[in-house]
mmCIF file of C-alpha atoms in Angstrom:
data_model
loop_
_atom_site.group_PDB
_atom_site.id
_atom_site.type_symbol
_atom_site.label_atom_id
_atom_site.label_comp_id
_atom_site.label_asym_id
_atom_site.label_seq_id
_atom_site.Cartn_x
_atom_site.Cartn_y
_atom_site.Cartn_z
ATOM 1 C CA MET H 396 -33.349 11.600 -34.328
ATOM 2 C CA THR H 397 -31.236 8.420 -33.451
ATOM 3 C CA LEU H 398 -27.906 9.066 -33.093
ATOM 4 C CA ILE H 399 -25.607 6.564 -34.496
ATOM 5 C CA THR H 400 -22.478 5.033 -32.642
ATOM 6 C CA GLY H 401 -19.371 3.920 -34.790
ATOM 7 C CA HIS H 402 -18.411 0.903 -32.760
ATOM 8 C CA ARG H 403 -14.606 0.719 -32.037
ATOM 9 C CA GLY H 404 -14.107 3.549 -34.541
ATOM 10 C CA ALA H 405 -16.118 1.379 -36.809
ATOM 11 C CA ARG H 406 -14.444 -2.079 -37.076
ATOM 12 C CA ASN H 407 -16.349 -3.703 -40.062
ATOM 13 C CA LEU H 408 -14.918 -0.994 -42.370
ATOM 14 C CA TRP H 409 -11.751 -0.346 -40.824
ATOM 15 C CA PRO H 410 -8.913 -2.648 -37.784
ATOM 16 C CA GLU H 411 -10.844 -1.804 -34.755
ATOM 17 C CA ASN H 412 -9.333 0.581 -32.608
ATOM 18 C CA SER H 413 -7.369 2.495 -35.105
ATOM 19 C CA PRO H 414 -5.696 5.629 -35.645
ATOM 20 C CA THR H 415 -6.953 4.724 -39.476
ATOM 21 C CA GLY H 416 -10.066 3.646 -38.299
ATOM 22 C CA PHE H 417 -10.591 7.474 -36.039
ATOM 23 C CA ARG H 418 -9.331 9.092 -38.712
ATOM 24 C CA ASN H 419 -11.532 7.756 -41.828
ATOM 25 C CA VAL H 420 -15.265 7.382 -39.830
ATOM 26 C CA LEU H 421 -14.507 11.198 -39.093
ATOM 27 C CA ALA H 422 -15.471 11.372 -42.431
ATOM 28 C CA LEU H 423 -18.682 9.874 -41.564
ATOM 29 C CA ASP H 424 -22.076 11.756 -40.313
ATOM 30 C CA VAL H 425 -21.767 9.807 -37.144
ATOM 31 C CA ASP H 426 -23.084 11.116 -34.090
ATOM 32 C CA ALA H 427 -20.042 9.527 -31.688
ATOM 33 C CA VAL H 428 -17.249 6.993 -31.453
ATOM 34 C CA GLU H 429 -16.647 4.867 -28.979
ATOM 35 C CA PHE H 430 -13.518 3.327 -28.271
ATOM 36 C CA ASP H 431 -12.056 1.469 -25.553
ATOM 37 C CA VAL H 432 -9.194 1.712 -23.255
ATOM 38 C CA HIS H 433 -6.519 -0.465 -20.827
ATOM 39 C CA LEU H 434 -3.837 0.675 -18.702
ATOM 40 C CA THR H 435 -0.257 -0.838 -18.602
ATOM 41 C CA ASP H 436 2.086 -1.502 -15.479
ATOM 42 C CA ALA H 437 4.253 1.274 -17.525
ATOM 43 C CA GLY H 438 1.555 3.765 -16.913
ATOM 44 C CA GLU H 439 -0.234 3.942 -20.447
ATOM 45 C CA LEU H 440 -3.925 4.629 -21.441
ATOM 46 C CA LEU H 441 -3.571 2.086 -24.472
ATOM 47 C CA VAL H 442 -6.821 2.170 -26.980
ATOM 48 C CA ILE H 443 -7.861 -2.094 -27.546
ATOM 49 C CA HIS H 444 -10.290 -3.678 -27.024
ATOM 50 C CA ASP H 445 -9.578 -6.910 -25.492
ATOM 51 C CA ALA H 446 -6.821 -7.764 -22.152
ATOM 52 C CA THR H 447 -4.744 -9.686 -24.460
ATOM 53 C CA LEU H 448 -2.814 -8.478 -27.773
ATOM 54 C CA ASP H 449 -3.797 -12.119 -29.644
ATOM 55 C CA ARG H 450 -6.789 -11.417 -31.701
ATOM 56 C CA THR H 451 -5.581 -7.461 -32.789
ATOM 57 C CA VAL H 452 -2.307 -7.415 -32.913
ATOM 58 C CA GLU H 453 0.899 -9.312 -34.739
ATOM 59 C CA ALA H 454 1.674 -10.274 -30.731
ATOM 60 C CA SER H 455 0.278 -11.910 -27.533
ATOM 61 C CA GLY H 456 -0.070 -11.546 -24.045
ATOM 62 C CA PRO H 457 -1.570 -9.070 -21.813
ATOM 63 C CA VAL H 458 -2.003 -5.699 -22.483
ATOM 64 C CA ARG H 459 -0.701 -4.698 -19.314
ATOM 65 C CA ALA H 460 2.276 -5.854 -19.709
ATOM 66 C CA LEU H 461 3.271 -3.461 -23.079
ATOM 67 C CA THR H 462 6.038 -1.588 -22.185
ATOM 68 C CA PRO H 463 5.809 1.652 -23.769
ATOM 69 C CA GLU H 464 8.715 0.632 -26.671
ATOM 70 C CA ALA H 465 7.123 -3.325 -27.159
ATOM 71 C CA ARG H 466 3.841 -1.497 -27.935
ATOM 72 C CA ALA H 467 5.568 1.365 -30.827
ATOM 73 C CA SER H 468 7.082 -2.417 -32.291
ATOM 74 C CA HIS H 469 3.622 -4.488 -32.350
ATOM 75 C CA ARG H 470 1.510 -3.078 -35.376
ATOM 76 C CA LEU H 471 -2.297 -4.138 -35.605
ATOM 77 C CA LYS H 472 -3.314 -7.079 -37.585
ATOM 78 C CA ASP H 473 -4.585 -5.825 -41.030
ATOM 79 C CA SER H 474 -2.786 -2.790 -40.412
ATOM 80 C CA GLN H 475 0.291 -0.946 -40.852
ATOM 81 C CA ASP H 476 -0.565 0.919 -37.734
ATOM 82 C CA VAL H 477 0.599 0.164 -34.048
ATOM 83 C CA ILE H 478 -1.296 0.289 -30.504
ATOM 84 C CA PRO H 479 -2.509 4.130 -30.267
ATOM 85 C CA THR H 480 -2.295 6.094 -26.765
ATOM 86 C CA LEU H 481 -5.167 7.574 -25.275
ATOM 87 C CA ALA H 482 -3.894 10.728 -26.054
ATOM 88 C CA GLU H 483 -3.048 10.090 -29.463
ATOM 89 C CA VAL H 484 -6.725 9.156 -30.206
ATOM 90 C CA LEU H 485 -7.607 12.210 -28.604
ATOM 91 C CA ALA H 486 -5.551 13.999 -30.989
ATOM 92 C CA ILE H 487 -6.824 12.622 -33.806
ATOM 93 C CA LEU H 488 -10.863 13.367 -32.664
ATOM 94 C CA ALA H 489 -10.416 16.446 -30.645
ATOM 95 C CA PRO H 490 -10.806 18.725 -34.003
ATOM 96 C CA ALA H 491 -13.775 17.131 -34.811
ATOM 97 C CA LYS H 492 -15.563 19.283 -32.366
ATOM 98 C CA THR H 493 -19.178 17.843 -33.444
ATOM 99 C CA LYS H 494 -18.404 13.915 -33.022
ATOM 100 C CA ALA H 495 -19.384 12.923 -28.863
ATOM 101 C CA LEU H 496 -16.644 10.501 -27.372
ATOM 102 C CA HIS H 497 -17.898 7.037 -25.606
ATOM 103 C CA VAL H 498 -14.807 5.696 -23.507
ATOM 104 C CA GLU H 499 -14.639 2.346 -22.273
ATOM 105 C CA ILE H 500 -13.181 2.125 -19.122
ATOM 106 C CA LYS H 501 -11.783 -1.857 -19.720
ATOM 107 C CA SER H 502 -10.488 -4.045 -16.708
ATOM 108 C CA GLY H 503 -7.800 -6.239 -16.604
ATOM 109 C CA PRO H 504 -7.608 -10.013 -17.516
ATOM 110 C CA ASP H 505 -8.387 -10.834 -13.969
ATOM 111 C CA GLY H 506 -11.775 -9.232 -14.623
ATOM 112 C CA ASN H 507 -10.753 -6.749 -11.995
ATOM 113 C CA PRO H 508 -10.743 -3.060 -12.950
ATOM 114 C CA TYR H 509 -7.121 -1.550 -12.723
ATOM 115 C CA PRO H 510 -6.077 0.489 -9.933
ATOM 116 C CA GLY H 511 -6.402 4.884 -10.819
ATOM 117 C CA ILE H 512 -7.673 3.920 -14.517
ATOM 118 C CA VAL H 513 -10.784 6.065 -14.014
ATOM 119 C CA GLU H 514 -8.933 8.963 -13.133
ATOM 120 C CA LYS H 515 -6.214 8.831 -15.650
ATOM 121 C CA VAL H 516 -8.151 9.009 -18.410
ATOM 122 C CA ALA H 517 -10.639 11.720 -16.545
ATOM 123 C CA ALA H 518 -7.368 13.743 -16.486
ATOM 124 C CA GLU H 519 -6.336 13.597 -20.162
ATOM 125 C CA LEU H 520 -9.879 13.941 -20.762
ATOM 126 C CA ALA H 521 -9.795 17.309 -18.907
ATOM 127 C CA ARG H 522 -6.030 18.128 -20.580
ATOM 128 C CA VAL H 523 -7.660 18.470 -24.111
ATOM 129 C CA GLY H 524 -11.134 19.796 -22.737
ATOM 130 C CA LEU H 525 -12.964 17.118 -24.595
ATOM 131 C CA GLU H 526 -14.555 16.834 -20.976
ATOM 132 C CA ASP H 527 -18.295 18.255 -22.245
ATOM 133 C CA ARG H 528 -17.842 15.991 -25.366
ATOM 134 C CA SER H 529 -17.336 12.416 -23.741
ATOM 135 C CA THR H 530 -19.383 9.706 -22.459
ATOM 136 C CA LEU H 531 -17.269 7.455 -19.532
ATOM 137 C CA THR H 532 -18.613 3.454 -20.314
ATOM 138 C CA SER H 533 -17.815 0.758 -18.661
ATOM 139 C CA PHE H 534 -20.406 -2.888 -17.683
ATOM 140 C CA ASP H 535 -18.796 -2.555 -14.598
ATOM 141 C CA VAL H 536 -20.620 -0.142 -11.560
ATOM 142 C CA SER H 537 -18.453 0.000 -9.305
ATOM 143 C CA VAL H 538 -15.942 1.658 -11.908
ATOM 144 C CA LEU H 539 -19.402 4.161 -13.095
ATOM 145 C CA GLU H 540 -19.240 4.661 -9.216
ATOM 146 C CA ASP H 541 -15.552 5.752 -9.202
ATOM 147 C CA CYS H 542 -16.624 7.426 -12.203
ATOM 148 C CA ARG H 543 -18.930 9.621 -10.052
ATOM 149 C CA ARG H 544 -16.146 10.357 -7.885
ATOM 150 C CA HIS H 545 -13.645 10.907 -9.494
ATOM 151 C CA ALA H 546 -14.849 13.262 -12.581
ATOM 152 C CA PRO H 547 -18.549 13.732 -11.653
ATOM 153 C CA GLN H 548 -18.798 16.751 -14.651
ATOM 154 C CA ILE H 549 -18.177 13.218 -17.393
ATOM 155 C CA ALA H 550 -20.994 11.866 -18.680
ATOM 156 C CA ARG H 551 -21.792 8.094 -17.697
ATOM 157 C CA LEU H 552 -22.879 5.299 -19.673
ATOM 158 C CA VAL H 553 -23.435 1.584 -18.100
ATOM 159 C CA SER H 554 -23.923 -1.234 -20.957
ATOM 160 C CA VAL H 555 -25.684 -4.881 -20.431
ATOM 161 C CA ASN H 556 -26.584 -8.097 -21.889
ATOM 162 C CA ALA H 557 -28.946 -11.083 -20.491
ATOM 163 C CA ALA H 558 -25.842 -12.449 -18.933
ATOM 164 C CA TRP H 559 -24.535 -9.600 -17.171
ATOM 165 C CA ALA H 560 -28.191 -8.546 -15.741
ATOM 166 C CA GLU H 561 -28.853 -11.782 -14.054
ATOM 167 C CA LYS H 562 -25.435 -11.496 -12.429
ATOM 168 C CA GLN H 563 -26.922 -8.621 -10.999
ATOM 169 C CA GLY H 564 -29.651 -9.717 -9.907
ATOM 170 C CA GLY H 565 -32.103 -9.757 -12.358
ATOM 171 C CA LEU H 566 -32.919 -6.629 -14.814
ATOM 172 C CA ARG H 567 -35.227 -4.420 -13.283
ATOM 173 C CA THR H 568 -32.874 -4.730 -10.589
ATOM 174 C CA PHE H 569 -30.267 -3.615 -12.275
ATOM 175 C CA LEU H 570 -31.736 -0.949 -13.551
ATOM 176 C CA THR H 571 -32.955 0.534 -10.722
ATOM 177 C CA GLN H 572 -29.707 0.298 -9.627
ATOM 178 C CA VAL H 573 -27.932 2.130 -12.217
ATOM 179 C CA ASP H 574 -30.688 5.080 -12.844
ATOM 180 C CA SER H 575 -29.153 7.593 -10.991
ATOM 181 C CA LEU H 576 -25.805 6.419 -12.021
ATOM 182 C CA VAL H 577 -25.426 7.076 -15.705
ATOM 183 C CA GLU H 578 -27.169 9.031 -18.006
ATOM 184 C CA THR H 579 -27.581 6.210 -20.660
ATOM 185 C CA VAL H 580 -28.124 2.409 -20.889
ATOM 186 C CA ALA H 581 -26.653 0.489 -23.399
ATOM 187 C CA VAL H 582 -28.296 -2.625 -23.944
ATOM 188 C CA HIS H 583 -27.758 -5.399 -26.147
ATOM 189 C CA HIS H 584 -29.937 -5.596 -28.950
ATOM 190 C CA GLU H 585 -31.806 -9.550 -27.630
ATOM 191 C CA LEU H 586 -32.125 -8.293 -24.672
ATOM 192 C CA MET H 587 -33.571 -5.571 -25.167
ATOM 193 C CA ASP H 588 -36.358 -6.601 -27.753
ATOM 194 C CA ALA H 589 -36.998 -9.211 -25.433
ATOM 195 C CA GLU H 590 -37.611 -7.078 -22.684
ATOM 196 C CA TRP H 591 -39.125 -4.155 -24.259
ATOM 197 C CA GLU H 592 -41.929 -3.348 -22.303
ATOM 198 C CA LEU H 593 -39.783 -4.016 -19.021
ATOM 199 C CA ILE H 594 -37.030 -1.680 -19.903
ATOM 200 C CA THR H 595 -39.537 1.435 -21.577
ATOM 201 C CA ASP H 596 -41.566 1.207 -18.895
ATOM 202 C CA MET H 597 -38.237 2.211 -16.582
ATOM 203 C CA LEU H 598 -36.254 4.471 -18.826
ATOM 204 C CA PRO H 599 -37.339 7.265 -22.014
ATOM 205 C CA LEU H 600 -36.448 5.630 -24.853
ATOM 206 C CA ASP H 601 -33.094 8.669 -25.274
ATOM 207 C CA ARG H 602 -31.706 7.281 -22.421
ATOM 208 C CA LEU H 603 -31.210 4.116 -24.458
ATOM 209 C CA CYS H 604 -28.907 2.728 -26.103
ATOM 210 C CA VAL H 605 -29.307 -0.332 -28.470
ATOM 211 C CA TRP H 606 -25.731 -1.692 -29.139
ATOM 212 C CA THR H 607 -24.367 -4.112 -30.971
ATOM 213 C CA LEU H 608 -26.264 -3.974 -34.813
ATOM 214 C CA ASN H 609 -24.437 -4.636 -38.538
ATOM 215 C CA ASP H 610 -28.071 -5.833 -39.954
ATOM 216 C CA GLU H 611 -29.705 -3.980 -42.814
ATOM 217 C CA THR H 612 -32.849 -5.398 -41.397
ATOM 218 C CA LEU H 613 -32.224 -4.816 -37.417
ATOM 219 C CA ILE H 614 -30.728 -1.848 -37.354
ATOM 220 C CA GLY H 615 -33.733 -0.417 -39.770
ATOM 221 C CA THR H 616 -36.376 -2.058 -37.048
ATOM 222 C CA TRP H 617 -34.856 0.018 -34.381
ATOM 223 C CA LEU H 618 -34.284 3.347 -36.330
ATOM 224 C CA ASP H 619 -38.453 3.006 -36.493
ATOM 225 C CA ARG H 620 -38.831 2.444 -32.813
ATOM 226 C CA GLY H 621 -37.013 5.524 -32.425
ATOM 227 C CA ILE H 622 -34.564 4.764 -30.158
ATOM 228 C CA GLY H 623 -32.036 7.012 -29.210
ATOM 229 C CA HIS H 624 -29.168 5.766 -29.426
ATOM 230 C CA LEU H 625 -27.476 2.995 -31.950
ATOM 231 C CA THR H 626 -24.159 1.418 -31.844
ATOM 232 C CA THR H 627 -22.918 -0.815 -34.509
ATOM 233 C CA ASP H 628 -19.683 -1.348 -36.601
ATOM 234 C CA SER H 629 -21.127 -0.726 -39.175
ATOM 235 C CA PRO H 630 -22.022 2.902 -39.409
ATOM 236 C CA ASP H 631 -22.264 3.523 -43.454
ATOM 237 C CA ILE H 632 -25.243 1.415 -43.098
ATOM 238 C CA ALA H 633 -27.089 2.788 -40.573
ATOM 239 C CA LEU H 634 -26.279 6.312 -41.885
ATOM 240 C CA ARG H 635 -27.386 5.486 -45.356
ATOM 241 C CA LEU H 636 -31.057 3.761 -43.700
ATOM 242 C CA ARG H 637 -31.438 7.139 -40.720
ATOM 243 C CA ALA H 638 -31.057 9.703 -44.009
ATOM 244 C CA GLN H 639 -33.270 7.099 -46.274
ATOM 245 C CA ARG H 640 -36.548 7.365 -43.216
ATOM 246 C CA SER H 641 -35.552 11.428 -42.854
ATOM 247 C CA LYS H 642 -36.221 11.993 -46.473
ATOM 248 C CA HIS H 643 -39.536 9.827 -46.162
ATOM 249 C CA ASP H 644 -40.641 11.881 -43.018
ATOM 250 C CA LEU H 645 -39.204 15.215 -44.419
ATOM 251 C CA HIS H 646 -41.698 13.666 -47.674
ATOM 252 C CA SER H 647 -44.655 12.753 -45.768
ATOM 253 C CA GLN H 648 -44.688 16.186 -44.349
ATOM 254 C CA HIS H 649 -44.203 18.164 -46.812
ATOM 255 C CA LEU H 650 -47.445 16.134 -48.730
ATOM 256 C CA GLY H 651 -49.521 16.720 -45.234
ATOM 257 C CA ASP H 652 -48.705 20.193 -45.852
ATOM 258 C CA ALA H 653 -49.984 20.636 -49.464
ATOM 259 C CA GLN H 654 -53.139 18.370 -48.460
#
């Protein structure tokens, strides 16, 4: 069965990476919740996707420059929430013991990893006992190597799209490089479709994740292919389609047993 991950909580349903979204997504039958983490110069781990505030917050400027006082005063757009800390998000998600956590470690506005972020994120996951339920994710292989070095007990996932694969010397080279580094490879759906034979020759379906699918037809196509993981901004659609297929498969099995 394909495992469904709510992307940035479930950003087509609620404001992305918001406490409200994280609380609400727990009511859905998602298998995992994905979110992003930046590190400020003040030492706070903040859950927000972009390296700047402008797109999702009623403020502007780099995330890393936020003081705790400023963070507490800036609301997310279309929300009464402020930017949550990693500790606040983990407090929301920890009680949902059946949900996995996909924690993407982001880089700063210059594209370089934040010094020390891996150790800080791993320590926070360990503090609340969520290491076994978590996967550390990144596009950056050097970040994932840091994850293996500082937190080898936590699973790892690497993301890739066509542009990133080209920068790494091509998709085959990239997949060979990360094969022993990560448990899961998350491939943008357009690249996955274009290079399906190559990818599935190199990796089994249960190690593959396709992202980010929000169109009902596309979601259905990838569910029918039996992909291991599917990341979506609209987990309600993906879960409905998965349930329909499970019901159909069960009905077909009963018919076969009766014959």
